[in-house]
Amino acid sequence: MDDLPLQKIAISGPTLSSLLQRVSSSPADADGLLFGHISPVAPSTLSDDPSSAATAASTSNSAALVATVTSFLCPGCPLSFFDSLGRLLFPSLLHHSQHRLIGWFSSRRRSRLQPSMRDFNVAASLSSDPSLSFPIDASDGFSPRVFVLFSTPPLDSAIHTHEYRAFQFRTAADTFEPRSIDVVNIGPGFRGHYGNFSPNSSFPWLACDSRGSSMMQEDGKEERLSEIRQVAKNQNEIDLIEHLSEMRQAAKYQNDIDLVAEGFPIAKLGRLMGPEASSYTAGLEEMYEKMLTKIDSLARLVENSSAQVLQMEQHNSKLRAEIAGIKRVVNC
Amino acid sequence: MASDCFPPFIAAQLNYLVHHCPLGVKVENVWSGSKSYPGVLDRFTLLIPYCLDYIKWDVLYNAEFPLCAPDVIFGPEDEHFHPFWLRSKEGGNEMEGAKNSLSEWNHKDPTRLCALIQELRDEYTAYQRRRAGEVDDDRLTFEISTILSREGIEMHMSSGLEKPEEVKLAVPLLDMNINKMVHGCPWRHLQKIHLQVVYPVGKKYVSAASAPRLKLVSTPELKALFSVDDVKLPSWVDGMCMAEYLPHLEESLQGQIMEAVSLIDIRRHFIETLAPVFGRPIEADPVFCRKATVLVASGVFTFLVHLFIPTQFPKQQPALMLQSSQHFNSQGAPIRSSLLTDFPWSPRWEAPQMAERILEFLVDESLNFKRFCNEAQLQT
């Protein structure tokens, strides 16, 4: 069961607009990958808005799936991850642990909004690669089937600047089936979607147990070790090993946190509560200031590197125009 | 076609396609998809002859990415046409044997686009043939099975919401090279005659199968020798099939073409007999002998007489057109008469008599024409 129909494709307003910005600023046609997740539609009848409750009840279908696009990757050139025959260039690279590849998109200026010969071949390659398939609900698999086609109107006189159409590639009939795009914005009608757009960051998950408050860097270790010694006396060795690996894991998390928090030990957070808190505001402000300077320097770095990338792109574009002989055509 | 606005690599491939491809491809529409160079054209719509009609395909290049092979968007009704689809069971990427005109694309080779379009058209022919073969209609399945062996047969399955389902066949007729039969033949492409057969796809509840729609279609240049519009198609008897109909039609066509070829010599003889009466023709069509122009003088009034000789000559008389060499209209073009055919004629006359009768007619007609010319010039 690898060919379940999608009910619709959801994308958040900001993601769609940045995607449109990316493809419209590219020099020529562009294509890229869409990441996100596939989830069954949860029929939500609990709403304080009577109108939305009624529509949710009428459209919900127990078997329906919704593809949610959360991010994308666009190198800004044609044939970015496949060759002229639609074969995937680096299938292993497409397999990303953190972001699920759910489909791809293609943008062609001033062309019909109809999948082309190559679109079909790329979609067929993507959906037939078993290494890209992933499970939904631990039962059915889903391979990257979402395809969004962007274009610009064929005539310059048109009042709109973008056109797009979404499809699901069905392997049973080997066709593209049009799907509606649901642009998710803020409002009561979209309440059910908020959970779908939780941010993914590399900030590690804090494994805080009930004794979390005692897991402080300096004094916590000794306490733990003595605890382990006690445990070792009473229980068998397997428990000890488990405990040790748990500790190692905790230490690894701590290291990860230190990398992000930089000079602000998590132990200090404890002082934010209780009677000490009022005298600690200065320390907190210092932390915020450090964070701000860090963000500022990061922004500057990004700005500089972006400028360099832009310069390089312009240079490349000039070289490409030379190879294509465009310069000669434009000049004469 | 403003081909000078294409980048050189696209222009070379497109020119080669239009001028060297035997298919006779036309370019309908050209436009640009480039952001930085909006004047540089890199996409166009091709009109490709197929099954006595045209199919429209959009070809999309990227002017700034010459190394990228072009993409093709087929017609909206061909959403199930998937050429170059590399079906692989496992992995999706082991396509060792896959080799076609898109693999290892070379933008510097001007023949590449032509090869691509030809290969795609071959795939399209096979695709349409498959579709026609899948139609659930016993008569059609039988008819197709009897003519499949004909080389160059093309089929087209048309279906839509508004249109009734039909299968169109382009059956090439006559296995003979008409080009070789004409002495000094100027045709670049092989001349062909096709029978267009349109079968409505049978509805299950209709008992009697209706006759197919039949039409003869020839390559346009063949009209100089033989017009298929003059051919009267044998009637289609109820319960007939193509295998019965075609040999009969081909036999009669073959006879008519042989006759048409032999008529060239009769026309040539006629043009030659014009010489003793009118003097040597100023201009004559040496291959098909369909046109001749002679100079005639009536007193000081000199004019040209164009003779247009029909393919059915001498059964049909030539048409004459007079053109003054002394009178011009306001645009500076010489004044001409309309086509004249109302002069005495008999196909049974000998060629010299025909020429003399035309001369007699012209003697009277020249006075009318001179008056007509003077009036026309006075008006301007």
XYZ file of C-alpha atoms in Angstrom:
712
model
C 0.000 0.000 0.000
C 2.221 2.749 -1.253
C -0.249 4.746 -3.268
C -2.617 6.361 -0.820
C -4.480 9.392 -2.127
C -3.751 12.749 -0.585
C -6.666 14.941 0.271
C -4.720 18.140 -0.158
C -1.313 19.709 0.188
C -0.833 22.230 2.972
C 1.857 24.868 3.021
C 2.288 27.805 5.337
C 2.020 31.278 3.870
C 5.636 32.263 4.694
C 7.036 29.037 3.211
C 5.072 29.496 0.007
C 6.091 33.122 -0.325
C 9.770 32.372 0.219
C 9.513 29.544 -2.294
C 7.943 31.917 -4.818
C 10.609 34.492 -4.100
C 13.341 31.930 -4.638
C 12.053 30.641 -7.972
C 11.213 34.073 -9.320
C 14.665 35.432 -8.528
C 16.478 32.571 -10.214
C 17.944 33.484 -13.630
C 16.268 30.638 -15.508
C 14.015 27.723 -14.725
C 14.580 26.201 -11.315
C 13.637 23.108 -9.414
C 14.214 21.666 -5.978
C 13.036 19.509 -3.154
C 10.089 19.816 -0.784
C 10.345 18.613 2.806
C 7.612 18.066 5.345
C 5.412 15.306 6.545
C 2.345 13.313 5.653
C -0.285 13.013 8.321
C -3.776 11.641 8.503
C -6.471 14.271 8.785
C -7.638 14.477 12.359
C -11.322 15.287 12.349
C -11.464 18.123 14.824
C -14.972 18.818 15.987
C -13.805 20.682 19.043
C -13.898 24.306 18.121
C -15.416 27.390 19.593
C -16.051 28.733 16.129
C -19.346 27.183 14.985
C -18.751 27.780 11.264
C -15.348 26.109 11.223
C -16.689 23.144 13.180
C -19.326 22.539 10.572
C -16.862 22.624 7.654
C -14.365 20.417 9.468
C -17.020 17.783 10.078
C -18.162 17.776 6.464
C -14.726 17.538 4.867
C -13.070 15.119 7.259
C -12.500 11.671 5.911
C -11.072 8.922 8.040
C -8.700 7.661 5.315
C -7.592 11.058 4.035
C -3.988 12.150 4.219
C -2.617 15.647 4.110
C 0.888 16.470 2.921
C 2.354 19.390 4.809
C 5.285 21.255 3.275
C 7.448 22.741 5.999
C 10.647 23.565 4.141
C 12.291 23.371 0.756
C 15.656 23.360 -0.945
C 16.177 25.236 -4.177
C 19.629 25.498 -5.791
C 18.204 28.038 -8.261
C 19.069 26.308 -11.518
C 17.449 23.761 -13.809
C 18.294 20.067 -13.494
C 19.470 20.481 -9.897
C 19.050 16.923 -8.657
C 18.322 14.907 -11.796
C 19.666 14.581 -15.326
C 18.014 15.365 -18.639
C 16.296 11.968 -18.636
C 14.853 12.497 -15.177
C 17.217 10.137 -13.383
C 18.122 11.091 -9.828
C 21.717 12.230 -9.581
C 22.481 11.567 -5.924
C 19.704 9.445 -4.498
C 21.617 8.866 -1.279
C 21.874 12.588 -0.613
C 18.129 12.986 -0.881
C 17.711 10.745 2.123
C 17.829 13.156 5.028
C 17.237 12.033 8.572
C 15.795 15.234 9.948
C 13.697 16.404 7.029
C 11.410 14.023 5.211
C 11.501 14.414 1.464
C 7.841 14.435 0.434
C 8.177 15.683 -3.109
C 9.673 18.261 -5.409
C 8.827 21.334 -7.402
C 9.668 22.778 -10.771
C 9.401 26.338 -11.990
C 9.266 27.288 -15.659
C 8.709 30.829 -16.770
C 5.957 31.454 -19.279
C 4.971 27.877 -19.843
C 1.736 25.967 -19.664
C 0.844 24.682 -16.186
C 1.036 21.127 -17.368
C 3.620 18.521 -16.327
C 6.256 18.095 -19.027
C 8.012 15.007 -20.296
C 10.831 15.469 -17.818
C 8.500 16.210 -14.899
C 6.910 12.852 -15.382
C 10.218 11.012 -15.550
C 11.556 12.725 -12.418
C 8.344 12.002 -10.505
C 8.511 8.372 -11.618
C 12.149 8.068 -10.483
C 11.422 9.648 -7.105
C 8.446 7.463 -6.376
C 10.118 4.255 -7.491
C 13.214 4.632 -5.327
C 12.598 2.399 -2.303
C 15.261 4.122 -0.205
C 13.193 7.304 -0.235
C 10.027 5.647 0.996
C 9.016 6.257 4.587
C 6.250 4.978 6.823
C 3.184 6.899 7.939
C 1.518 5.739 11.110
C 3.904 2.787 11.277
C 1.778 0.916 8.762
C 1.708 2.289 5.212
C 4.649 3.600 3.314
C 4.745 6.819 1.335
C 7.349 7.785 -1.195
C 7.920 11.375 -2.385
C 4.865 12.005 -4.550
C 4.082 15.670 -4.167
C 4.786 17.848 -7.188
C 4.226 21.590 -7.334
C 4.571 23.337 -10.670
C 5.230 27.076 -10.821
C 4.971 29.294 -13.839
C 4.477 32.876 -14.830
C 1.637 34.021 -17.086
C 2.386 33.627 -20.815
C 1.479 37.217 -21.591
C 3.196 40.225 -20.110
C -0.109 42.041 -19.922
C -1.492 39.718 -17.254
C -2.120 41.325 -13.887
C -0.846 38.422 -11.824
C 2.797 37.395 -11.599
C 2.710 33.784 -10.464
C 0.779 30.664 -11.234
C 1.069 27.362 -9.475
C -0.554 23.986 -9.455
C -0.001 21.007 -7.186
C -0.182 17.365 -8.139
C 0.165 13.992 -6.563
C 1.929 11.390 -8.653
C -0.044 8.145 -8.612
C 1.914 5.012 -9.426
C -1.165 2.875 -9.970
C -2.217 4.812 -13.083
C 1.102 6.581 -13.719
C -0.486 9.984 -13.806
C -0.362 13.305 -12.074
C -3.590 13.996 -10.221
C -4.237 17.622 -9.413
C -4.503 18.425 -5.720
C -5.616 21.567 -4.001
C -3.084 23.654 -2.143
C -4.105 24.798 1.290
C -2.210 27.908 2.276
C -2.178 27.903 6.044
C -2.310 31.278 7.696
C -3.245 32.525 11.127
C -6.895 32.450 12.075
C -9.549 30.291 13.653
C -9.923 28.234 10.491
C -6.334 27.052 10.701
C -6.189 26.229 14.419
C -5.916 22.531 13.761
C -2.810 23.051 11.606
C -0.631 24.845 14.119
C 0.843 21.597 15.400
C 1.956 20.697 11.873
C 4.343 23.593 11.677
C 6.292 23.121 14.912
C 9.806 24.384 14.276
C 12.565 21.821 13.883
C 15.834 22.927 15.402
C 18.927 21.054 16.343
C 18.535 21.999 19.977
C 18.728 18.687 21.788
C 15.902 17.175 23.718
C 16.534 17.597 27.428
C 16.282 14.283 29.177
C 15.048 15.593 32.475
C 13.801 12.983 34.848
C 12.052 13.524 38.161
C 15.387 14.210 39.775
C 16.224 16.749 37.124
C 16.954 19.460 39.669
C 19.802 17.409 41.087
C 21.328 16.869 37.637
C 23.610 19.804 37.970
C 26.953 19.760 36.418
C 29.376 20.052 39.304
C 27.866 18.456 42.351
C 25.535 16.171 40.417
C 28.253 13.871 39.187
C 29.526 12.842 42.562
C 26.059 12.314 43.836
C 25.363 10.079 40.890
C 28.501 8.041 41.286
C 27.854 7.343 44.913
C 24.350 6.400 43.934
C 25.715 4.009 41.351
C 27.999 2.426 43.884
C 25.037 1.828 46.089
C 23.032 0.413 43.246
C 25.875 -1.888 42.214
C 25.903 -3.443 45.587
C 22.256 -4.243 45.521
C 21.514 -5.047 41.891
C 23.128 -6.994 39.132
C 25.585 -5.707 36.613
C 23.182 -5.146 33.757
C 21.515 -2.382 35.618
C 24.844 -0.760 36.222
C 25.750 -0.745 32.559
C 22.384 0.718 31.665
C 22.842 3.430 34.178
C 26.306 4.246 32.926
C 25.148 4.588 29.345
C 22.321 6.807 30.529
C 24.861 8.971 32.271
C 27.014 9.137 29.189
C 24.002 10.198 27.203
C 23.236 12.903 29.756
C 26.815 14.141 29.553
C 26.529 14.299 25.774
C 23.343 16.324 26.018
C 25.078 18.609 28.480
C 27.889 19.160 26.006
C 25.377 19.968 23.273
C 23.629 22.460 25.546
C 26.939 24.045 26.466
C 27.655 24.523 22.797
C 24.461 26.502 22.383
C 24.343 28.282 25.736
C 28.033 29.139 25.689
C 29.209 30.154 29.144
C 25.821 30.019 30.717
C 25.622 26.767 32.641
C 22.211 25.295 32.931
C 22.766 25.058 36.643
C 22.333 28.798 36.911
C 18.797 28.485 35.602
C 17.848 26.999 38.924
C 18.465 30.327 40.532
C 15.733 31.941 38.483
C 13.236 30.535 40.862
C 12.850 31.109 44.538
C 14.123 33.909 46.756
C 17.374 34.423 44.789
C 15.542 35.397 41.603
C 15.261 39.121 42.217
C 19.009 39.508 42.696
C 19.741 37.468 39.619
C 18.224 39.707 36.966
C 21.612 41.223 36.208
C 22.967 37.803 35.308
C 20.021 37.139 33.057
C 20.401 40.455 31.306
C 24.037 39.637 30.703
C 22.981 36.393 29.092
C 20.523 38.152 26.804
C 23.139 40.694 25.829
C 25.582 37.945 24.972
C 22.918 36.265 22.895
C 22.156 39.480 21.048
C 25.797 40.137 20.208
C 26.103 36.581 19.042
C 23.048 36.919 16.815
C 24.337 40.223 15.543
C 27.717 38.796 14.595
C 26.000 35.824 12.994
C 23.803 38.127 10.951
C 26.869 40.041 9.817
C 28.576 36.804 8.824
C 25.539 35.717 6.850
C 25.329 39.109 5.175
C 28.981 38.979 4.119
C 28.803 35.441 2.835
C 25.564 36.194 1.002
C 27.224 39.105 -0.728
C 30.079 36.846 -1.749
C 27.689 34.195 -3.015
C 25.805 36.817 -5.015
C 29.031 38.073 -6.538
C 30.003 34.559 -7.489
C 26.580 33.884 -8.976
C 26.807 37.000 -11.082
C 30.224 35.931 -12.275
C 28.915 32.465 -13.127
C 25.964 33.951 -14.933
C 28.314 36.044 -17.041
C 30.388 32.977 -17.888
C 27.265 31.030 -18.791
C 26.061 33.839 -21.043
C 29.438 33.792 -22.751
C 29.233 30.048 -23.380
C 25.667 30.338 -24.656
C 26.671 33.198 -26.935
C 23.961 35.437 -25.476
C 26.274 38.435 -25.271
C 26.803 38.437 -29.004
C 23.058 38.235 -29.615
C 22.260 41.047 -27.184
C 24.944 43.330 -28.526
C 24.123 42.982 -32.194
C 10.493 33.948 -37.460
C 13.040 36.193 -35.786
C 15.705 33.579 -35.563
C 18.450 36.139 -34.978
C 17.256 36.634 -31.409
C 17.890 33.029 -30.476
C 21.213 32.258 -28.841
C 23.488 30.653 -31.455
C 23.264 27.127 -30.061
C 19.443 27.115 -30.169
C 19.303 28.868 -33.548
C 21.577 26.241 -35.101
C 19.459 23.357 -33.836
C 16.150 24.981 -34.745
C 17.294 25.909 -38.246
C 18.520 22.401 -38.821
C 15.171 21.033 -37.662
C 13.126 23.334 -39.898
C 15.265 23.010 -43.014
C 16.649 19.490 -42.911
C 14.039 17.434 -41.133
C 11.971 15.385 -43.617
C 8.925 15.712 -41.358
C 8.225 19.297 -42.427
C 8.114 20.802 -38.947
C 6.894 24.383 -38.547
C 7.543 26.855 -35.757
C 4.413 28.560 -34.554
C 5.348 30.696 -31.610
C 8.614 31.809 -30.050
C 9.178 33.479 -26.703
C 11.706 33.984 -23.932
C 11.854 32.465 -20.474
C 14.941 34.256 -19.311
C 14.881 36.760 -16.481
C 18.144 38.553 -17.155
C 17.826 38.606 -20.959
C 14.137 39.021 -21.801
C 14.945 39.581 -25.488
C 16.770 36.294 -25.886
C 14.348 33.680 -27.147
C 14.672 30.182 -25.791
C 11.290 28.491 -26.055
C 8.947 27.795 -28.963
C 5.918 25.815 -30.081
C 6.476 23.297 -32.854
C 3.803 22.198 -35.300
C 4.623 18.622 -36.185
C 2.677 16.899 -38.969
C 1.029 13.760 -37.695
C -1.785 11.674 -39.133
C -2.648 14.352 -41.759
C -2.939 16.938 -39.016
C -0.555 18.807 -36.735
C 0.390 18.162 -33.136
C 1.654 21.066 -31.055
C 4.561 20.578 -28.708
C 6.246 23.256 -26.611
C 10.026 22.977 -26.525
C 11.676 24.732 -23.583
C 15.361 25.528 -23.560
C 17.155 27.691 -21.032
C 19.196 30.325 -22.813
C 21.500 30.738 -19.846
C 22.044 27.042 -19.330
C 23.109 25.791 -22.754
C 24.375 22.505 -21.351
C 20.898 21.535 -20.174
C 18.878 19.520 -22.658
C 15.499 21.006 -23.622
C 12.236 19.852 -22.084
C 9.032 19.189 -24.004
C 5.414 19.803 -22.999
C 2.999 17.751 -25.058
C -0.585 18.610 -25.902
C -3.146 18.718 -23.100
C -4.957 15.676 -24.538
C -1.795 13.558 -24.422
C -1.371 13.397 -20.666
C -0.680 9.673 -20.827
C 2.092 9.936 -23.394
C 5.341 9.285 -21.536
C 8.314 8.815 -23.834
C 11.762 7.977 -22.496
C 10.180 6.592 -19.376
C 12.792 4.346 -17.889
C 10.842 1.767 -16.023
C 13.057 0.040 -13.545
C 11.729 -2.255 -10.923
C 14.287 -1.671 -8.191
C 16.316 1.286 -7.193
C 15.005 3.613 -9.846
C 18.465 4.298 -11.140
C 19.921 1.317 -12.954
C 19.343 2.338 -16.523
C 22.283 0.841 -18.288
C 20.608 0.137 -21.582
C 18.765 3.439 -21.723
C 20.027 5.334 -24.692
C 18.099 7.919 -26.589
C 18.565 11.318 -28.140
C 18.413 13.044 -24.747
C 21.188 11.073 -23.094
C 24.577 12.750 -23.367
C 23.056 15.909 -24.776
C 25.479 18.017 -26.748
C 24.403 21.612 -27.290
C 27.024 22.161 -29.977
C 25.593 19.505 -32.280
C 22.981 21.149 -34.545
C 21.326 17.843 -35.424
C 20.326 17.014 -31.856
C 16.927 18.735 -31.738
C 15.961 17.168 -35.057
C 16.914 13.718 -33.797
C 14.999 14.321 -30.569
C 11.803 15.404 -32.334
C 12.003 12.510 -34.760
C 12.472 10.013 -31.962
C 9.639 11.536 -29.945
C 7.356 11.437 -32.966
C 8.148 7.762 -33.498
C 7.282 7.144 -29.857
C 4.089 9.111 -30.326
C 3.122 7.007 -33.354
C 3.598 3.849 -31.301
C 1.639 5.367 -28.411
C -1.337 6.310 -30.598
C -1.276 2.909 -32.252
C -1.412 1.289 -28.819
C -4.341 3.486 -27.835
C -6.257 2.689 -30.989
C -5.599 -0.997 -30.435
C -7.061 -0.816 -26.944
C -10.421 0.511 -28.133
C -13.221 -1.883 -27.291
C -14.787 -2.144 -30.737
C -14.653 -5.432 -32.628
C -14.930 -3.931 -36.086
C -12.139 -1.467 -35.410
C -9.865 -4.145 -33.977
C -10.400 -6.207 -37.104
C -9.864 -3.293 -39.500
C -6.654 -2.294 -37.768
C -5.331 -5.850 -37.868
C -5.720 -5.975 -41.668
C -3.843 -2.765 -42.404
C -1.184 -2.792 -39.671
C 1.371 -4.222 -42.072
C 1.266 -1.117 -44.278
C 4.445 0.845 -43.857
C 3.964 4.365 -42.539
C 0.418 3.933 -41.306
C -0.551 6.417 -38.616
C -3.453 6.398 -36.219
C -4.935 8.957 -33.918
C -7.418 8.328 -31.201
C -9.446 11.391 -30.370
C -11.652 11.531 -27.365
C -12.966 14.309 -25.249
C -15.950 15.355 -23.256
C -17.640 17.204 -26.110
C -16.287 15.247 -29.053
C -17.463 11.743 -29.933
C -14.784 9.096 -29.680
C -13.230 8.347 -33.041
C -10.162 6.711 -34.437
C -8.519 8.460 -37.337
C -6.295 6.478 -39.678
C -3.901 7.816 -42.263
C -3.408 4.944 -44.690
C -0.573 5.449 -47.172
C -1.673 4.392 -50.643
C 0.249 3.207 -53.701
C 3.589 1.655 -53.172
C 5.081 3.647 -56.032
C 7.536 6.474 -56.245
C 5.731 9.289 -58.026
C 8.859 11.447 -57.858
C 10.688 9.027 -60.156
C 7.869 9.051 -62.711
C 8.224 12.784 -63.335
C 11.155 13.724 -65.526
C 13.300 16.440 -63.917
C 11.289 16.292 -60.721
C 11.793 19.376 -58.502
C 10.208 17.906 -55.342
C 12.478 17.621 -52.324
C 10.185 15.304 -50.400
C 8.627 12.074 -51.574
C 5.075 12.709 -52.772
C 2.441 10.572 -51.126
C -1.275 10.052 -51.244
C -3.040 9.030 -48.055
C -6.554 7.890 -47.454
C -7.927 9.401 -44.312
C -10.378 7.057 -42.656
C -12.322 8.161 -39.598
C -14.116 5.454 -37.681
C -16.609 6.415 -35.024
C -16.025 4.163 -32.043
C -18.996 1.813 -31.977
C -21.586 2.221 -29.274
C -22.656 -1.126 -27.942
C -26.354 -0.499 -28.529
C -25.986 0.467 -32.194
C -26.449 -2.669 -34.285
C -25.412 -1.559 -37.781
C -21.928 -0.139 -38.050
C -21.929 3.095 -39.998
C -19.554 3.680 -42.894
C -16.303 5.417 -42.022
C -15.661 8.943 -43.264
C -13.230 8.779 -46.173
C -11.085 11.477 -47.700
C -8.085 11.446 -50.003
C -5.206 13.681 -48.953
C -2.020 14.265 -50.896
C 1.150 16.160 -50.195
C 0.543 19.766 -51.326
C 3.147 19.801 -54.112
C 1.488 16.909 -55.890
C -1.271 19.323 -57.035
C 0.982 20.433 -59.907
C 0.617 16.981 -61.401
C -2.548 15.482 -60.025
C -5.339 16.770 -57.868
C -6.845 14.256 -55.457
C -9.987 16.421 -55.331
C -10.781 15.215 -58.868
C -10.794 11.595 -57.774
C -14.198 10.107 -57.220
C -13.939 7.654 -54.344
C -15.590 4.266 -54.874
C -18.669 3.983 -52.704
C -18.514 2.099 -49.426
C -21.003 -0.753 -49.431
C -22.586 -1.770 -46.140
C -20.673 -4.511 -44.418
C -17.505 -3.731 -46.348
C -14.064 -3.688 -44.773
C -10.863 -1.850 -45.608
C -9.146 -4.954 -46.917
C -11.799 -5.134 -49.642
C -11.950 -1.419 -50.292
C -8.275 -0.500 -50.534
C -7.041 -2.710 -53.426
C -9.886 -1.444 -55.600
C -9.126 2.183 -54.778
C -5.389 1.739 -55.250
C -5.839 0.167 -58.639
C -7.997 3.017 -59.905
C -5.646 5.608 -58.374
C -2.645 4.025 -59.975
C -4.307 4.236 -63.373
C -5.175 7.877 -62.823
C -1.667 8.782 -61.828
C -0.185 7.041 -64.859
C -2.606 9.008 -66.989
C -1.676 12.250 -65.208
C 1.986 11.584 -65.948
C 1.256 10.892 -69.605
C -0.746 14.151 -69.803
C 2.465 16.087 -69.115
C 3.670 15.168 -72.610
C 0.398 16.257 -74.199
C 0.707 19.637 -72.474
C 4.326 19.904 -73.576
C 3.324 19.200 -77.149
C 0.646 21.908 -76.899
C 3.173 24.470 -75.628
C 5.515 23.533 -78.475
C 2.769 24.119 -81.054
C 2.233 27.610 -79.653
C 5.609 28.620 -81.111
C 4.702 28.691 -84.846
C 1.553 30.732 -84.097
C 2.664 33.152 -81.317
C 6.415 32.951 -81.577
C 8.581 31.296 -78.986
C 7.014 31.429 -75.481
C 8.757 33.921 -73.188
C 8.323 31.628 -70.225
C 7.142 28.052 -69.812
C 7.002 25.521 -66.974
C 9.390 22.830 -68.221
C 8.561 20.078 -65.702
C 4.782 19.900 -65.407
C 4.028 22.163 -68.422
C 1.209 23.880 -66.528
C 2.093 27.431 -67.496
C 3.280 29.269 -70.587
C 3.544 32.955 -71.414
C 3.632 34.392 -74.926
C 4.015 37.912 -76.203
C 1.253 39.187 -78.515
C 1.077 42.473 -80.451
C -2.015 44.006 -81.989
C -0.749 46.988 -83.917
C 1.309 48.958 -81.415
C -0.520 47.475 -78.426
C 1.672 44.724 -77.024
C 0.633 42.497 -74.181
C 1.501 39.231 -72.537
C -0.804 36.223 -72.560
C -0.425 33.801 -69.655
C -1.817 30.359 -70.365
C -2.717 28.247 -67.339
C -3.095 24.672 -68.439
C -5.151 22.432 -66.133
C -4.115 18.913 -65.163
C -7.161 17.641 -67.071
C -5.953 19.176 -70.358
C -7.067 18.674 -73.104
C -10.416 17.687 -71.592
C -10.454 21.067 -69.879
C -9.392 24.150 -71.785
C -6.570 26.395 -70.592
C -7.381 29.648 -68.803
C -5.965 32.843 -70.308
C -4.888 35.996 -68.595
C -3.836 39.106 -70.502
C -1.304 41.495 -69.074
C -0.557 44.794 -70.716
C 3.039 45.854 -71.103
C 2.075 49.524 -71.632
C -0.607 50.221 -69.009
C 0.047 50.430 -65.299
C -2.182 51.133 -62.341
C -1.510 53.696 -59.581
C 0.740 51.254 -57.707
C 2.887 50.815 -60.796
C 1.755 47.251 -61.416
C 0.809 46.225 -64.968
C -2.919 46.015 -65.645
C -4.244 42.462 -66.045
C -7.474 40.967 -67.207
C -9.430 38.415 -65.236
C -9.124 34.715 -66.122
C -10.731 34.062 -69.474
C -12.195 30.676 -70.315
C -15.177 31.536 -72.535
C -13.537 30.895 -75.867
C -14.360 28.124 -78.342
C -12.809 24.840 -77.433
C -12.973 21.201 -78.345
C -10.770 18.471 -76.865
C -10.933 16.676 -80.174
C -8.999 19.391 -82.057
C -5.390 18.829 -82.969
C -2.888 20.915 -81.028
C -2.088 23.341 -83.904
C -5.795 23.997 -84.351
C -6.106 24.784 -80.625
C -3.336 27.351 -80.907
C -4.904 28.960 -83.968
C -8.347 29.145 -82.338
C -6.812 30.874 -79.315
C -5.099 33.355 -81.611
C -8.414 34.090 -83.368
C -10.048 34.693 -80.006
C -7.194 36.988 -78.927
C -7.513 39.114 -82.059
C -11.056 40.071 -80.990
C -10.301 40.126 -77.278
C -7.295 42.463 -77.657
C -9.609 45.330 -78.587
C -11.719 44.784 -75.477
C -8.607 44.506 -73.352
C -7.105 47.697 -74.809
C -10.296 49.605 -74.006
C -10.293 48.092 -70.519
C -6.687 49.157 -70.001
C -7.282 52.713 -71.145
C -10.303 53.073 -68.889
C -8.464 51.630 -65.930
C -5.582 54.012 -66.457
C -7.883 57.028 -66.834
C -9.520 56.301 -63.520
C -6.255 56.495 -61.627
